[in-house]
Short mmCIF file of C-alpha atoms in Angstrom, two decimals:
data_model
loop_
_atom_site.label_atom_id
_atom_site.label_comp_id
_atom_site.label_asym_id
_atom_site.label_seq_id
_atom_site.Cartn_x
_atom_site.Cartn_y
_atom_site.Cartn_z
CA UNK A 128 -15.45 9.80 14.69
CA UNK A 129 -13.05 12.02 15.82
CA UNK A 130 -14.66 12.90 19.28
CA UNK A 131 -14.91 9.28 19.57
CA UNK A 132 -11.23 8.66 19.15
CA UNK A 133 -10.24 11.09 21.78
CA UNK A 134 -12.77 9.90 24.30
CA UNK A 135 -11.66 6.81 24.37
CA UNK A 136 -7.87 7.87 25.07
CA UNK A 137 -9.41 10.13 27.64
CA UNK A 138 -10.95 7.42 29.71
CA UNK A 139 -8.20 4.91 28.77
CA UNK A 140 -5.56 7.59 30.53
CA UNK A 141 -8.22 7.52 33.43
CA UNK A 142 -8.30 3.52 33.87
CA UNK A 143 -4.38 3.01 34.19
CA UNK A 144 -3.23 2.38 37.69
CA UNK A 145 -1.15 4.84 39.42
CA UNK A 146 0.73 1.98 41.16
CA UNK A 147 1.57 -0.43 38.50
CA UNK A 148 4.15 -2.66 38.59
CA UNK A 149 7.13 -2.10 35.66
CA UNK A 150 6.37 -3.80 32.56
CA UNK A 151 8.05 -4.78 29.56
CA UNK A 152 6.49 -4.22 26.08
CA UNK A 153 9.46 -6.24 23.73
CA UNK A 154 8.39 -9.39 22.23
CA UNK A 155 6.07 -10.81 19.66
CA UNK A 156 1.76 -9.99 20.23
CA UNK A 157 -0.79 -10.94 17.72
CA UNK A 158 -4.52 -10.21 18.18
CA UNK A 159 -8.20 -9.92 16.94
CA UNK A 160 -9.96 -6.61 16.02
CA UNK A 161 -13.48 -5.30 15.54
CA UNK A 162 -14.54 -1.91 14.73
CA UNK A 163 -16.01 0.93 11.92
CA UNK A 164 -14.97 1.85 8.68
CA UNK A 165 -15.60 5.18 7.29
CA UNK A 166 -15.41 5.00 3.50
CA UNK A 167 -15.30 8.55 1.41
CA UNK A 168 -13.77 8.35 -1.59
CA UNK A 169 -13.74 10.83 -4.26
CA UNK A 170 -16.06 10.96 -7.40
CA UNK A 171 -15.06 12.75 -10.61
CA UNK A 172 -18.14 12.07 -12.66
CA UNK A 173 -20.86 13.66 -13.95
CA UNK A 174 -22.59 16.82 -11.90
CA UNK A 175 -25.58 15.62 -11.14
CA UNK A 176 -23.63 12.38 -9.15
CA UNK A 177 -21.96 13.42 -6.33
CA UNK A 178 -18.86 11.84 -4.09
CA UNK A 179 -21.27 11.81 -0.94
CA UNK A 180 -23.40 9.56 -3.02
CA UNK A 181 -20.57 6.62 -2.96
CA UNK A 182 -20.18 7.10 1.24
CA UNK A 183 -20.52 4.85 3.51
CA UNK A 184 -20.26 3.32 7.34
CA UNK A 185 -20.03 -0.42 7.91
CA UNK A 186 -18.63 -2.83 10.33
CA UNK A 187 -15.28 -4.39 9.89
CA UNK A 188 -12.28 -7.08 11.58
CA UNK A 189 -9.89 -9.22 11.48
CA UNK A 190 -6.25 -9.85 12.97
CA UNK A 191 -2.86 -8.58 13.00
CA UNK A 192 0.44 -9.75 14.78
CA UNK A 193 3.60 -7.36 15.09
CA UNK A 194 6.91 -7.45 17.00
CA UNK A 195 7.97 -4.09 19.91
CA UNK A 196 11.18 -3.16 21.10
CA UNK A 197 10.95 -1.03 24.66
CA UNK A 198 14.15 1.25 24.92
CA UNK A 199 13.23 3.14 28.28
CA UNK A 200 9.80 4.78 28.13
CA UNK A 201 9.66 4.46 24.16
CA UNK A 202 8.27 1.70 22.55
CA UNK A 203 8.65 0.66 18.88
CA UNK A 204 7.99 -2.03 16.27
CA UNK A 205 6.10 -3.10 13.07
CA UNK A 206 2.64 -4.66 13.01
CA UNK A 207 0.84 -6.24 10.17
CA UNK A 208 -3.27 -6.36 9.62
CA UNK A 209 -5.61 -8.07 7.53
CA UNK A 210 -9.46 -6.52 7.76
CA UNK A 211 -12.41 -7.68 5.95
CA UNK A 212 -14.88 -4.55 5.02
CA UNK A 213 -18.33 -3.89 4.85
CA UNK A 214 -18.06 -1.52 2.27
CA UNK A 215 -20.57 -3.13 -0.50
CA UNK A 216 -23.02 -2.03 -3.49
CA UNK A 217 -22.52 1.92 -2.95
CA UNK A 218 -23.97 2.80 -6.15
CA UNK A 219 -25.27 6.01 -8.13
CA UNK A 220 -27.19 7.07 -11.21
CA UNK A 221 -28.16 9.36 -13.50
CA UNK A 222 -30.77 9.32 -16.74
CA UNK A 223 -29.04 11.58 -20.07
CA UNK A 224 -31.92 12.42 -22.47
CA UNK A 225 -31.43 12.16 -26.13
CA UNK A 226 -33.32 13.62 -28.57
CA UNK A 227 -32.86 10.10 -31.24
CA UNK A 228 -32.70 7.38 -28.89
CA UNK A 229 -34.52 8.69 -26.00
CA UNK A 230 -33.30 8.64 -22.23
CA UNK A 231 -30.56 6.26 -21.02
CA UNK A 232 -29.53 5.52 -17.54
CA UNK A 233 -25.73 5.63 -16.43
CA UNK A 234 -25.42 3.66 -13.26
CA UNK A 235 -22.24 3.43 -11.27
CA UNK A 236 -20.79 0.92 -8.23
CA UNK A 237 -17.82 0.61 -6.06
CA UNK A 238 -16.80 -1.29 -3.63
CA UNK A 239 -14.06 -2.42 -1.07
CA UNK A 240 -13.89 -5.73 0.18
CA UNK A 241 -10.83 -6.18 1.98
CA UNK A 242 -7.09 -4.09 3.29
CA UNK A 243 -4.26 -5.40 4.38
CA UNK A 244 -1.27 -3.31 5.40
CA UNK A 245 2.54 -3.72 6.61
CA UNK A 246 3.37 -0.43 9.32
CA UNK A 247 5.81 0.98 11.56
CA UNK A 248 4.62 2.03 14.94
CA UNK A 249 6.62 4.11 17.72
CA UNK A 250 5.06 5.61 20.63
CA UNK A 251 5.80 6.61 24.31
CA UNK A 252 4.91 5.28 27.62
CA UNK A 253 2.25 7.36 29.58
CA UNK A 254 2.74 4.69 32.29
CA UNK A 255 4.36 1.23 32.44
CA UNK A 256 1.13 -0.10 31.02
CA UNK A 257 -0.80 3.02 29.20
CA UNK A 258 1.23 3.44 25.85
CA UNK A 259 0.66 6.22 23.02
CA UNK A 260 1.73 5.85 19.51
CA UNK A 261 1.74 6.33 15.82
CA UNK A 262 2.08 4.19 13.03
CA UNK A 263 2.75 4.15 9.02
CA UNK A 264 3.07 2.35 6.31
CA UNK A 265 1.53 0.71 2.96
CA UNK A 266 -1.33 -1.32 2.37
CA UNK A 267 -3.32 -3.36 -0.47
CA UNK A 268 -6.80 -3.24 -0.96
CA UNK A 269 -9.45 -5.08 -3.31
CA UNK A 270 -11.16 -2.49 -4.79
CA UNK A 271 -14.57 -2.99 -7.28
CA UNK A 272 -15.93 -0.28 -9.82
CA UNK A 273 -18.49 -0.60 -12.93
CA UNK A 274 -19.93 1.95 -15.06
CA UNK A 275 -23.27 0.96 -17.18
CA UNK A 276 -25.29 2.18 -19.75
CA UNK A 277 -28.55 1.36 -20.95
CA UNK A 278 -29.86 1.86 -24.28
CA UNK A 279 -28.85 0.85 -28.22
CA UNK A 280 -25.37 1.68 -27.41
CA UNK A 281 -24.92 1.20 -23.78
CA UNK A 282 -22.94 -1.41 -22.35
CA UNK A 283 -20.70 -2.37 -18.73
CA UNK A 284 -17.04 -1.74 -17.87
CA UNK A 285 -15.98 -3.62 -14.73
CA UNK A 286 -12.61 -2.83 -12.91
CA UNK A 287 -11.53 -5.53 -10.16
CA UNK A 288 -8.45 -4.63 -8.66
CA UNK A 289 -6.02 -4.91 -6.24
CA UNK A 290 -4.28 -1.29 -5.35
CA UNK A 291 -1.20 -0.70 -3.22
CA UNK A 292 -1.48 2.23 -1.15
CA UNK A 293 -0.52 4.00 1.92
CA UNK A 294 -2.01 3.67 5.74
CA UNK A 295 -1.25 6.35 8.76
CA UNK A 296 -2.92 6.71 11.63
CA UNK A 297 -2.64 6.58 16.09
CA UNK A 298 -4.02 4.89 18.91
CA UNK A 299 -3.58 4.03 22.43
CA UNK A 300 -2.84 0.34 24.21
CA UNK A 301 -3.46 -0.51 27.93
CA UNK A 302 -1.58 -3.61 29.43
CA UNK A 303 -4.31 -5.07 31.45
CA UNK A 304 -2.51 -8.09 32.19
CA UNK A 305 1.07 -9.59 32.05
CA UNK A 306 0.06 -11.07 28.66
CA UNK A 307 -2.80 -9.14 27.62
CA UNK A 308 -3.69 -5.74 25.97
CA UNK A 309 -6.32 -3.56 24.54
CA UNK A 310 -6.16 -0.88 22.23
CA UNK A 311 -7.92 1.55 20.00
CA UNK A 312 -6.87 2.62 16.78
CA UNK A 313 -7.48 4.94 14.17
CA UNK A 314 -5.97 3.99 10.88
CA UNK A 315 -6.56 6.40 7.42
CA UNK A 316 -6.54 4.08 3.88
CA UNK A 317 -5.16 6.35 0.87
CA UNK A 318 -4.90 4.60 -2.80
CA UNK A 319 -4.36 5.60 -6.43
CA UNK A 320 -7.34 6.30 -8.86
CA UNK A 321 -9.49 3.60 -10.56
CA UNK A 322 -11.22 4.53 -13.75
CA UNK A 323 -14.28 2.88 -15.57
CA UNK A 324 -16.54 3.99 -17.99
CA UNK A 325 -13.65 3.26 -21.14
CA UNK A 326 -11.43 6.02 -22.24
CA UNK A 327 -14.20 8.57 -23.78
CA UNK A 328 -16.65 11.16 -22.62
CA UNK A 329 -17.83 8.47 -20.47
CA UNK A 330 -15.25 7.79 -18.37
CA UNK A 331 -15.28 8.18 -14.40
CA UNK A 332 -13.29 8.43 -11.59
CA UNK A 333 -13.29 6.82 -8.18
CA UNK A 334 -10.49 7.87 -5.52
CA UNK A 335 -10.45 5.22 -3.01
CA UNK A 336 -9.89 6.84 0.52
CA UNK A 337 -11.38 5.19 3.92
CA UNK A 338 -10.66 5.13 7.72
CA UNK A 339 -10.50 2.70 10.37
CA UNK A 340 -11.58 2.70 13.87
CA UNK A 341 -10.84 -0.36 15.58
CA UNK A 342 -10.84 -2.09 19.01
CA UNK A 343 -8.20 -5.02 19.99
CA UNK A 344 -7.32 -7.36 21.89
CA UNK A 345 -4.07 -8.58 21.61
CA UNK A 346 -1.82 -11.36 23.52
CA UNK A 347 2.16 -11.33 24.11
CA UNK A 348 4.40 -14.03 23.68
#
């Protein structure tokens, strides 16, 4: 993901025009984006479950629309996003045997169907249309865990919930036009724990954590 990130500023840096005329990135943009999500979170569950069991890849998008100020070769502003995610039915389970009632099955889910976030971004002019930059900020996310049980005394706990978080990342925007830009941008999702299972021995842990990689197109008022 990583490698992928880079490459893509390296040939970005590559594509930019030596020649090109001054530009001027202050103003309003809003745009469309498509790209990967990389979920991971953290499992604090039984041993025989793992975290890597809850991972996943899947294809998300959406839009987002921001405001820049240019103050020489510095560029900086706030953007806003709303991505749907493909991040559905990761699930996990595990049989307990007991010596009365025989095995039961403990079966676990999460998902993440949406993020939205509000950041600050501020980066620096390579060239007049090649621009570098971070961002920051916090985001909401609709989050989905259950915990079930089979057996005399088994039973469901569903959490649906909406968590605020934070969002940091980078990425890189060419001007390819005097209207028009692309970028790529990697964006890391950070939220506070949901628990299901009820408040016994039962009880587990998901920590929602997931990354973004996404390419834009965006157009400049």
């Amino acid at each position: 993901m990583i490698k992928i990130f880079y490459a893509t500023v390296a040939l970005a840096a590559l594509a930019a025009p030596a020649n090109a005329q001054d530009g001027n990135w202050t103003g309003y943009y809003a745009g469309a984006e498509l790209g990967a999500g990389f979920s991971r979170p953290g499992f604090d569950g039984p041993s025989s479950v793992g975290s890597s069991d809850f991972d996943n890849t899947a294809f998300i998008g959406g839009v987002y629309a921001g405001h820049d100020w240019q103050a020489g070769q510095f560029v900086y502003g706030g953007v806003a996003n709303f991505d749907f995610l493909g991040f559905h039915d990761q699930n996990s389970s595990h049989i307990v045997t007991d010596p009365i009632f025989g095995g039961k099955t403990h079966s676990y889910n999460y998902d993440v169907t949406w993020v939205a976030s509000a950041r600050a971004r501020a980066g620096f002019l390579a060239s007049d249309q090649f621009l570098l930059y971070g961002t920051g900020g916090i985001a909401v996310a609709r989050i989905a865990a259950s915990s079930s049980t089979t057996g005399i005394f088994g039973g469901t706990d569903n959490v649906n919930t909406t968590k605020v978080g934070g969002a940091f990342g980078a990425g890189v925007e060419y001007a390819f036009a005097s209207q028009w830009s692309l970028k790529t941008e990697y964006v890391h999702y950070l939220f506070s724990d949901v628990h299901v299972g009820g408040n016994g021995a039962d009880q587990v842990t998901f920590k929602p954590s997931f990354g973004t990689l996404n390419f834009g197109i965006s157009y400049h008022f």
